[in-house]
JSON list of C-alpha atoms in Angstrom, two decimals:
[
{"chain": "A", "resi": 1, "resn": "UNK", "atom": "CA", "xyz": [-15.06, -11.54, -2.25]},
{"chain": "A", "resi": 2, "resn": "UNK", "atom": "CA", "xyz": [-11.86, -12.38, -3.87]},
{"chain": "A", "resi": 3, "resn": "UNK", "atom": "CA", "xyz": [-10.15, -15.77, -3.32]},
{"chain": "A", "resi": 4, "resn": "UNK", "atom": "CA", "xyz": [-7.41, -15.37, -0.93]},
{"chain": "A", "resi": 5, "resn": "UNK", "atom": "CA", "xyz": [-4.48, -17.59, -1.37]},
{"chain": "A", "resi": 6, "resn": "UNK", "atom": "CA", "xyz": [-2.84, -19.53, 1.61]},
{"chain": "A", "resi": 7, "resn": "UNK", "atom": "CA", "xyz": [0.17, -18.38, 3.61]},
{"chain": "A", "resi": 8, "resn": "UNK", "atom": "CA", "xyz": [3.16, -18.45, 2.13]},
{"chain": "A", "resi": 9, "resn": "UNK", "atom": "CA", "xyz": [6.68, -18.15, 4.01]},
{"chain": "A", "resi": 10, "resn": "UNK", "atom": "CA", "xyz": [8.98, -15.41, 2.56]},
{"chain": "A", "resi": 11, "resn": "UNK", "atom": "CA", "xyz": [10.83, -15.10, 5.98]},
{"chain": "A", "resi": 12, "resn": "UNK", "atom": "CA", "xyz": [13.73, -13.85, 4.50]},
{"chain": "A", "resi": 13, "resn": "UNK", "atom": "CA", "xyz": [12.40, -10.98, 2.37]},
{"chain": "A", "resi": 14, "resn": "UNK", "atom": "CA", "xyz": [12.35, -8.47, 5.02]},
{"chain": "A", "resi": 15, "resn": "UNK", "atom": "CA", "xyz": [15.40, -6.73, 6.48]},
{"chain": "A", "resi": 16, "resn": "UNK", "atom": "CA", "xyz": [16.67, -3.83, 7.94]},
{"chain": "A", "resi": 17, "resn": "UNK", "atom": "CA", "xyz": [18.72, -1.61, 5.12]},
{"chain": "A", "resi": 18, "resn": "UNK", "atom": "CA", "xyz": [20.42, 1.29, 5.82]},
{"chain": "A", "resi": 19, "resn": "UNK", "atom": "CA", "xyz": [22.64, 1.90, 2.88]},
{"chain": "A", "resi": 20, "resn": "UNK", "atom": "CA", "xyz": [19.73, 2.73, 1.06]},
{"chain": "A", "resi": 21, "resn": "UNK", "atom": "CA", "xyz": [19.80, 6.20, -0.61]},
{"chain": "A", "resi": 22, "resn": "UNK", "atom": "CA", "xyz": [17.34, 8.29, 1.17]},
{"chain": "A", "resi": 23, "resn": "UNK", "atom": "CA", "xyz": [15.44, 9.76, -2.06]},
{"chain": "A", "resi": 24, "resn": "UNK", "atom": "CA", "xyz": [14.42, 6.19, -2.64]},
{"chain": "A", "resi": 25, "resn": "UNK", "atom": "CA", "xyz": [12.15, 6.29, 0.46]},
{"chain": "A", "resi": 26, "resn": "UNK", "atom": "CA", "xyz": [9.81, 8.20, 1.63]},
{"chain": "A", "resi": 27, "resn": "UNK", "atom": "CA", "xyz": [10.58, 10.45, 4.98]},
{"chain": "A", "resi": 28, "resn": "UNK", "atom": "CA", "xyz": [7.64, 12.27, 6.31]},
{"chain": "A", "resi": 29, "resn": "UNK", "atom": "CA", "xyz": [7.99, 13.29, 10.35]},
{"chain": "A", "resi": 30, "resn": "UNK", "atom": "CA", "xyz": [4.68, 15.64, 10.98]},
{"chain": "A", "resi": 31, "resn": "UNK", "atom": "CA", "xyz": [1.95, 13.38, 12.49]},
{"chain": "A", "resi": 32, "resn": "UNK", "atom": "CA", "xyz": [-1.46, 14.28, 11.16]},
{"chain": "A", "resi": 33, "resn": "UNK", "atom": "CA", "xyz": [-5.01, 13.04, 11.07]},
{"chain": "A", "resi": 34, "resn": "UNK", "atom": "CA", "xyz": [-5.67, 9.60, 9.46]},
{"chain": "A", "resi": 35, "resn": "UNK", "atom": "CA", "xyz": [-8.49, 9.21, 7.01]},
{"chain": "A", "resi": 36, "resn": "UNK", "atom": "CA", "xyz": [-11.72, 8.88, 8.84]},
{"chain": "A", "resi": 37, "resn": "UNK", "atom": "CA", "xyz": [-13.21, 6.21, 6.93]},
{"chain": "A", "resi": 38, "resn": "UNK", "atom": "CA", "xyz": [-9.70, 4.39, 7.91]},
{"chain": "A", "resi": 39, "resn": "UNK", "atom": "CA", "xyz": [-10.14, 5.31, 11.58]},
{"chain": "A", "resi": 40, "resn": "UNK", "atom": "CA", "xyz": [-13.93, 3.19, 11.14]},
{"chain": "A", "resi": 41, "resn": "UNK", "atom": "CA", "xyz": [-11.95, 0.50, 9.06]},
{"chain": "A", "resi": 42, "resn": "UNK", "atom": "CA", "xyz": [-9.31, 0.07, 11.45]},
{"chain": "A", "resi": 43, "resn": "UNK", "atom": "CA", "xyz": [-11.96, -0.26, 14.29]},
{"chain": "A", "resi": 44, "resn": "UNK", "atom": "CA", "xyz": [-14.02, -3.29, 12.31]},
{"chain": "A", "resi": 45, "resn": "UNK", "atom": "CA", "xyz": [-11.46, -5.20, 11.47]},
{"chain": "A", "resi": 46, "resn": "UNK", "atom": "CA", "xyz": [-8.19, -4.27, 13.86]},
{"chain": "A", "resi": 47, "resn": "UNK", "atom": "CA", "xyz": [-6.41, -7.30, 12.41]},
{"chain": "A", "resi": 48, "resn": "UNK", "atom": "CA", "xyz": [-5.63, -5.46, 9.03]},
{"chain": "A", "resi": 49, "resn": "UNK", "atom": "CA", "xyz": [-4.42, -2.64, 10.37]},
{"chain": "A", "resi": 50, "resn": "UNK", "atom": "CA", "xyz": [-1.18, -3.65, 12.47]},
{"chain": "A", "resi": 51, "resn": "UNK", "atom": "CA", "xyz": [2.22, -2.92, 11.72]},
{"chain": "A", "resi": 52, "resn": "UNK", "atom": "CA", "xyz": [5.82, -3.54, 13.20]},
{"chain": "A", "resi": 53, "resn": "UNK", "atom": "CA", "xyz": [9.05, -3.00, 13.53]},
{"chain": "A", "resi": 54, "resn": "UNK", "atom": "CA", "xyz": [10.03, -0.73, 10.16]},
{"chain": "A", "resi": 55, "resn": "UNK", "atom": "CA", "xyz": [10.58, -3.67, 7.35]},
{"chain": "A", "resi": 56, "resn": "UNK", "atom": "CA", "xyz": [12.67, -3.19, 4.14]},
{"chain": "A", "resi": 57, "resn": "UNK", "atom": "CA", "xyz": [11.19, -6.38, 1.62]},
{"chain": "A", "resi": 58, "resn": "UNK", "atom": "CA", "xyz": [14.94, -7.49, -0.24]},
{"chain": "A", "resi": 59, "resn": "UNK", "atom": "CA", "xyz": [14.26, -6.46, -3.89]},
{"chain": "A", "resi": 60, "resn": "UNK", "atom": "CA", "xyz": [15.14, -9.40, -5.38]},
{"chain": "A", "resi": 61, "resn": "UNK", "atom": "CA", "xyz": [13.35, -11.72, -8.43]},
{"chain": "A", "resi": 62, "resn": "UNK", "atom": "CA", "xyz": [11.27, -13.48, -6.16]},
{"chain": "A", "resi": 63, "resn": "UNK", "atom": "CA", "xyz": [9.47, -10.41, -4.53]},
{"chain": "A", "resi": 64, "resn": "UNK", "atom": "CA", "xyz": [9.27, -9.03, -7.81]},
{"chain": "A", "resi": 65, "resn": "UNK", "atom": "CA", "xyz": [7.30, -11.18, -8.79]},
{"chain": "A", "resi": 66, "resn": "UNK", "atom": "CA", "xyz": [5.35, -11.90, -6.09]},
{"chain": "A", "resi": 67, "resn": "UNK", "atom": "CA", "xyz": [4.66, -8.06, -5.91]},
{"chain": "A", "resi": 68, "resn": "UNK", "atom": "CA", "xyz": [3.92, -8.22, -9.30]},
{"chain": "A", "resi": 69, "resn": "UNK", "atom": "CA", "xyz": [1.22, -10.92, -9.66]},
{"chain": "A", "resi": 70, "resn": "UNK", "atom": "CA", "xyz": [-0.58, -9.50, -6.39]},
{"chain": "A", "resi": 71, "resn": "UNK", "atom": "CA", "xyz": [-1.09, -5.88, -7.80]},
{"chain": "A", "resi": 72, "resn": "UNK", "atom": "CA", "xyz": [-1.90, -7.58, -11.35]},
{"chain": "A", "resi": 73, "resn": "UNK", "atom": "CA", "xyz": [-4.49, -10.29, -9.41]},
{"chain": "A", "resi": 74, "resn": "UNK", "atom": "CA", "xyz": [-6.39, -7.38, -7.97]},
{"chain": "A", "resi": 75, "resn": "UNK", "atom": "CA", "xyz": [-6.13, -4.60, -10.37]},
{"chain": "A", "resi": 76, "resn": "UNK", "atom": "CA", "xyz": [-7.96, -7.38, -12.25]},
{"chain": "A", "resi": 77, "resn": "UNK", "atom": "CA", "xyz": [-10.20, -9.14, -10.54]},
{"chain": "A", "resi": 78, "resn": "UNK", "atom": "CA", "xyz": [-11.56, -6.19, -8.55]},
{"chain": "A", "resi": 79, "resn": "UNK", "atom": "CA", "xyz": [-14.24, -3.99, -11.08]},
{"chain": "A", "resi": 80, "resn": "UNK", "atom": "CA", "xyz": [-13.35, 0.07, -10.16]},
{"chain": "A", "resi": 81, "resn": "UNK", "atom": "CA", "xyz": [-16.10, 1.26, -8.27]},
{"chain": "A", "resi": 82, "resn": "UNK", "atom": "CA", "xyz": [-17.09, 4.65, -6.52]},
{"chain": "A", "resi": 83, "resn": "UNK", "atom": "CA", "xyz": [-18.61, 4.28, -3.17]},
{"chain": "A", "resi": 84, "resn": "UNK", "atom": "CA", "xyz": [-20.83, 7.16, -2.11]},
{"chain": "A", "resi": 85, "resn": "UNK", "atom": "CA", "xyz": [-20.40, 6.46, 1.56]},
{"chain": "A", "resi": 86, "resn": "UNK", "atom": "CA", "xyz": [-16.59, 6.32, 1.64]},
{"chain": "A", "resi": 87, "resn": "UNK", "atom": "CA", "xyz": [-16.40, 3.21, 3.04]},
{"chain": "A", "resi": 88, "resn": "UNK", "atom": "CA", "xyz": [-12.57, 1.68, 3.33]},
{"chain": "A", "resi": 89, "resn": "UNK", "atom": "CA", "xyz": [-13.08, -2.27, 2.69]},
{"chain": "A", "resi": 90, "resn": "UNK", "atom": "CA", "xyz": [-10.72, -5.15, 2.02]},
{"chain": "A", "resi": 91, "resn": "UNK", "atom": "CA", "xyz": [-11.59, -8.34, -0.01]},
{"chain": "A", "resi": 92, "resn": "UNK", "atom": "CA", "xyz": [-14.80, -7.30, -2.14]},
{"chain": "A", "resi": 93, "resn": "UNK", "atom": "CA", "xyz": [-15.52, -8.37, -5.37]},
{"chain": "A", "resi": 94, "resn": "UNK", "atom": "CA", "xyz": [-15.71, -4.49, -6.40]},
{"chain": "A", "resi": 95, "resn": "UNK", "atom": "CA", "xyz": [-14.59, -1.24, -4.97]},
{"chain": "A", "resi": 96, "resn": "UNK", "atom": "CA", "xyz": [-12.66, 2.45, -5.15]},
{"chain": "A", "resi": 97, "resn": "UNK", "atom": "CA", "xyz": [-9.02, 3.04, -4.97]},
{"chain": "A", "resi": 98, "resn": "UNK", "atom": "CA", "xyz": [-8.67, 2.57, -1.39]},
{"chain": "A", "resi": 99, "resn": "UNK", "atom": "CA", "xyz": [-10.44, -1.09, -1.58]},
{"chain": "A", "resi": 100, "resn": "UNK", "atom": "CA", "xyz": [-8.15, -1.89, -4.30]},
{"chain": "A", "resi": 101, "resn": "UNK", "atom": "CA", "xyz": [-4.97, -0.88, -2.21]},
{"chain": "A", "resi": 102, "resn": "UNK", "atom": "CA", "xyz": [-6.58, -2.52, 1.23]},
{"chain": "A", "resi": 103, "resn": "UNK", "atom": "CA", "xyz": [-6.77, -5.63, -0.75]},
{"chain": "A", "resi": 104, "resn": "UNK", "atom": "CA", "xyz": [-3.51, -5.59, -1.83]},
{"chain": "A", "resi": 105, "resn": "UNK", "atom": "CA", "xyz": [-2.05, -4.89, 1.32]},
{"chain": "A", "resi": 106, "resn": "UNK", "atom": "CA", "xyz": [-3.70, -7.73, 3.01]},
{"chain": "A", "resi": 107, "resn": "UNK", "atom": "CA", "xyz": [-2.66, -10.48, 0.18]},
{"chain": "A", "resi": 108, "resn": "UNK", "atom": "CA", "xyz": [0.85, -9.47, 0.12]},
{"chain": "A", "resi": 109, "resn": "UNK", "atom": "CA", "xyz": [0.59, -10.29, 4.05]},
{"chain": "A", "resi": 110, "resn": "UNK", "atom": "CA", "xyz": [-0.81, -13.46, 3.55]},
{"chain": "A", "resi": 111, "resn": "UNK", "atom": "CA", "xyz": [1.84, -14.19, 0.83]},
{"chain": "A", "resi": 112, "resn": "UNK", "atom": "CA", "xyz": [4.38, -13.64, 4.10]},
{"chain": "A", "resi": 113, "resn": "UNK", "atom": "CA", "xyz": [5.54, -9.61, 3.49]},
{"chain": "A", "resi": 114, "resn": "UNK", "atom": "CA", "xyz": [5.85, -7.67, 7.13]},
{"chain": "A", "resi": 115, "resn": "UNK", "atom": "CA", "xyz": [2.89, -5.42, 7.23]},
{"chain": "A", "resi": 116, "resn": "UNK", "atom": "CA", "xyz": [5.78, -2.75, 8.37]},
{"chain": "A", "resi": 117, "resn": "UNK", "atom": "CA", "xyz": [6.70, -2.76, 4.75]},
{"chain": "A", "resi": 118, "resn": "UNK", "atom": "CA", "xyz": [3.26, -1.91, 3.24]},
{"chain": "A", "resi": 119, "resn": "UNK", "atom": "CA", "xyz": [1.93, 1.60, 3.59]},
{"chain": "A", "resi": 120, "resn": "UNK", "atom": "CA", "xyz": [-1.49, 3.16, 2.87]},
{"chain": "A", "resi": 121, "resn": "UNK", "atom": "CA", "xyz": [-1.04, 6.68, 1.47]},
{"chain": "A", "resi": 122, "resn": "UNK", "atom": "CA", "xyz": [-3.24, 9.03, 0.09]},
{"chain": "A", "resi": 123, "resn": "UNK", "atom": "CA", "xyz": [-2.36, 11.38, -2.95]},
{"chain": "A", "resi": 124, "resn": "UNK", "atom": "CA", "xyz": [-3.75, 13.40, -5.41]},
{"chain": "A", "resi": 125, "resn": "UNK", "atom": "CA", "xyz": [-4.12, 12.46, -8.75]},
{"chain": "A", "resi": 126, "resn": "UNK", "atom": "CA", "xyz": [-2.93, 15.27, -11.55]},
{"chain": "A", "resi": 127, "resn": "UNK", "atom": "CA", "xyz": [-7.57, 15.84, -11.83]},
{"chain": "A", "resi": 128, "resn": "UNK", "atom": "CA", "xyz": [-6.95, 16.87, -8.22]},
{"chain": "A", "resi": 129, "resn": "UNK", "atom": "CA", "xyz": [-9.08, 13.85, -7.04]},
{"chain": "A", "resi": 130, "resn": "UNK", "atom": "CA", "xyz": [-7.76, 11.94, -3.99]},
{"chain": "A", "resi": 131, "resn": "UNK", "atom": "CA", "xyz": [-6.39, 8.85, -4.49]},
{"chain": "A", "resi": 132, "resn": "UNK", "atom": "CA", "xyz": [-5.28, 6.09, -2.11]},
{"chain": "A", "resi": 133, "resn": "UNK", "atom": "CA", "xyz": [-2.50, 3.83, -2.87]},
{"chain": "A", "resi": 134, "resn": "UNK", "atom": "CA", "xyz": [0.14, 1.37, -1.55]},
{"chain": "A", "resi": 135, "resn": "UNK", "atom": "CA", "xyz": [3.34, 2.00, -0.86]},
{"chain": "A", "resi": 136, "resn": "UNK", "atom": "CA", "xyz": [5.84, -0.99, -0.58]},
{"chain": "A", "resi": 137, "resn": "UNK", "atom": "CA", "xyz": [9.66, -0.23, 1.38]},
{"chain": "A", "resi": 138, "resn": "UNK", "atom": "CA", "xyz": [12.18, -2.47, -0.82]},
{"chain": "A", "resi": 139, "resn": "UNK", "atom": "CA", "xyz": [15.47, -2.02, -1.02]},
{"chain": "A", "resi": 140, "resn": "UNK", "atom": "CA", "xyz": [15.46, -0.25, -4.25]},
{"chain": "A", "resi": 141, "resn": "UNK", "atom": "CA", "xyz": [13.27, 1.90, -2.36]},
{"chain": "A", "resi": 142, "resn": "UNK", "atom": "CA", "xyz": [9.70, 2.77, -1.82]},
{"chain": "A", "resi": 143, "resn": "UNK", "atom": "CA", "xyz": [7.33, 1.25, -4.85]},
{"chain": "A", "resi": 144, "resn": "UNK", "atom": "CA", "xyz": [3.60, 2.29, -5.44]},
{"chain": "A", "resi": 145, "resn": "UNK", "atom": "CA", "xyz": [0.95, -0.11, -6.20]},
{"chain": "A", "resi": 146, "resn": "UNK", "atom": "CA", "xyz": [-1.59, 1.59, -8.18]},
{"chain": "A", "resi": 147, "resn": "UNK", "atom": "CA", "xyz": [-4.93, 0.70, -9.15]},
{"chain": "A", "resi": 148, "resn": "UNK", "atom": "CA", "xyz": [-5.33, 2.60, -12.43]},
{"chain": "A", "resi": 149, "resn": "UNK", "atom": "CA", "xyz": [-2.30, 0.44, -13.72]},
{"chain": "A", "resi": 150, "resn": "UNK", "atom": "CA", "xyz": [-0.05, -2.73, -13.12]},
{"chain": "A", "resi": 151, "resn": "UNK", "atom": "CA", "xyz": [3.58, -0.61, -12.62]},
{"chain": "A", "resi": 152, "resn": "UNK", "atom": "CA", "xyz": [5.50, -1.10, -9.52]},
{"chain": "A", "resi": 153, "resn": "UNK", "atom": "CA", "xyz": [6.82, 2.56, -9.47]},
{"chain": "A", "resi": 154, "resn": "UNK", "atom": "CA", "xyz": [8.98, 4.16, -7.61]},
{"chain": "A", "resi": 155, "resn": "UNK", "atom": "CA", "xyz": [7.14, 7.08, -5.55]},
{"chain": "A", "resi": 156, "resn": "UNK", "atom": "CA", "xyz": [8.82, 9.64, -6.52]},
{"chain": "A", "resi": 157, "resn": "UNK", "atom": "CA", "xyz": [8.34, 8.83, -10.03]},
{"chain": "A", "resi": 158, "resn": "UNK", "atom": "CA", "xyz": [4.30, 8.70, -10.25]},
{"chain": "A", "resi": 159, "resn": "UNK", "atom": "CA", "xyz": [2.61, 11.29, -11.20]},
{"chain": "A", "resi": 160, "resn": "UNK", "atom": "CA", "xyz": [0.80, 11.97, -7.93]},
{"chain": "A", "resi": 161, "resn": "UNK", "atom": "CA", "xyz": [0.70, 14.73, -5.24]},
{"chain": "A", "resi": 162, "resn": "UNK", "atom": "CA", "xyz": [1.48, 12.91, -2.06]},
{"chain": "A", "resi": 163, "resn": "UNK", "atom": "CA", "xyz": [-0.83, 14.21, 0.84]},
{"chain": "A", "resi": 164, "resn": "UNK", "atom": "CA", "xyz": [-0.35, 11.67, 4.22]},
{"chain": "A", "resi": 165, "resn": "UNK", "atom": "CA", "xyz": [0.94, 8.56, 4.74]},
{"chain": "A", "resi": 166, "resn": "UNK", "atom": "CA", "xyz": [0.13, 5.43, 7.44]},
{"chain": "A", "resi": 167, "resn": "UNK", "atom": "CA", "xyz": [3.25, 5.04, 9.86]},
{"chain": "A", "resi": 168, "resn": "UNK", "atom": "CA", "xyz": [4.67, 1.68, 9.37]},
{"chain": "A", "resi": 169, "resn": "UNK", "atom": "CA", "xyz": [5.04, 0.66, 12.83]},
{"chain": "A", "resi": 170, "resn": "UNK", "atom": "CA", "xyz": [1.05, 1.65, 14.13]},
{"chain": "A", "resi": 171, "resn": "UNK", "atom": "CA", "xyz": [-0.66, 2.32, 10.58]},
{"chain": "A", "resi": 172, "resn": "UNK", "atom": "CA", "xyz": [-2.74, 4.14, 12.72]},
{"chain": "A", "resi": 173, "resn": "UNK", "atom": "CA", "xyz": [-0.57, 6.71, 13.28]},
{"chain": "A", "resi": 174, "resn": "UNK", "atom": "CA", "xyz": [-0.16, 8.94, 9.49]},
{"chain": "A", "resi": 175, "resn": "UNK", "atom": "CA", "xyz": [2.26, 11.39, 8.46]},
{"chain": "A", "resi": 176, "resn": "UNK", "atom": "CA", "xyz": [1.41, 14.63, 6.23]},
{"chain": "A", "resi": 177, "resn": "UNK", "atom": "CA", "xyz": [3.67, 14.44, 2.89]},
{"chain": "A", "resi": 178, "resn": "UNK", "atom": "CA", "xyz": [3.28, 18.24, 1.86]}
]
């Protein structure tokens, strides 16, 4: 397991923000299935999948940062491995793509981010492999956290294939991209 830090309070980070161009974010409106090995997640532990009221994280140093260090912490501390059952975990020691961006999602909550503002999505990779990453709603607009590197990019500059994405008020609840 990987040491968790304590709660922090960034009350202030998250706000509503309108003015934001709307290429920055991502809009997807077609419900579809979630992941099934999400579905099973979700059920075990129901505390790490809630969401909210839709949360925009104030892109300023300080998040940055804090965004920064998080993806960094567990892009290395986590060692990248395949799971042959498909199982969706948060917290290991080791794990695939969608570990990495579980984990991620549920430190940047404990460092005091709305889970509104952090999005499990799953893509394609240019191989054609899936690929499940975080997506983070700032006000410079939606940023991916990406286990094969340490970049906080914007979405629509990765080189991914976006497939579905969690809805940020009932991550339950995904959206197809396509």
């Amino acid at each position: 397991m990987l040491p968790l830090p304590a709660q922090a309070d960034l009350s202030g980070l998250a706000r509503i923000a309108p003015e934001i161009e709307p290429s920055a974010h991502i809009t997807a409106n077609r419900t579809t299935l979630a992941p099934f090995s999400y579905i099973l997640f979700c059920q075990r532990q129901p505390g790490e999948c809630r969401g909210g009221v839709e949360a925009t994280i104030a892109w300023d140093l300080h998040a940055r940062m804090r965004l920064a260090r998080i993806n960094r912490r567990v892009n290395r501390l986590m060692l990248p491995q395949h799971d042959k059952a498909d199982v969706w975990s948060v917290g290991m020691a080791a794990g695939d793509c969608e570990d990495f961006a579980l984990t991620k999602r549920h430190l940047l909550i404990r460092a005091g981010f709305p889970a509104a503002s952090l999005q499990m999505a799953v893509t394609r990779i240019r191989s054609g492999e899936g690929h499940a990453v975080l997506v983070v709603r700032t006000s410079r607009g939606d940023l991916v956290l990406d286990s094969r590197n340490d970049r906080l990019t914007e979405w629509h500059r990765t080189d991914l294939t976006w497939l579905k994405i969690a809805s940020s008020e009932n991550p339950r609840l995904w959206y197809a991209m396509n």
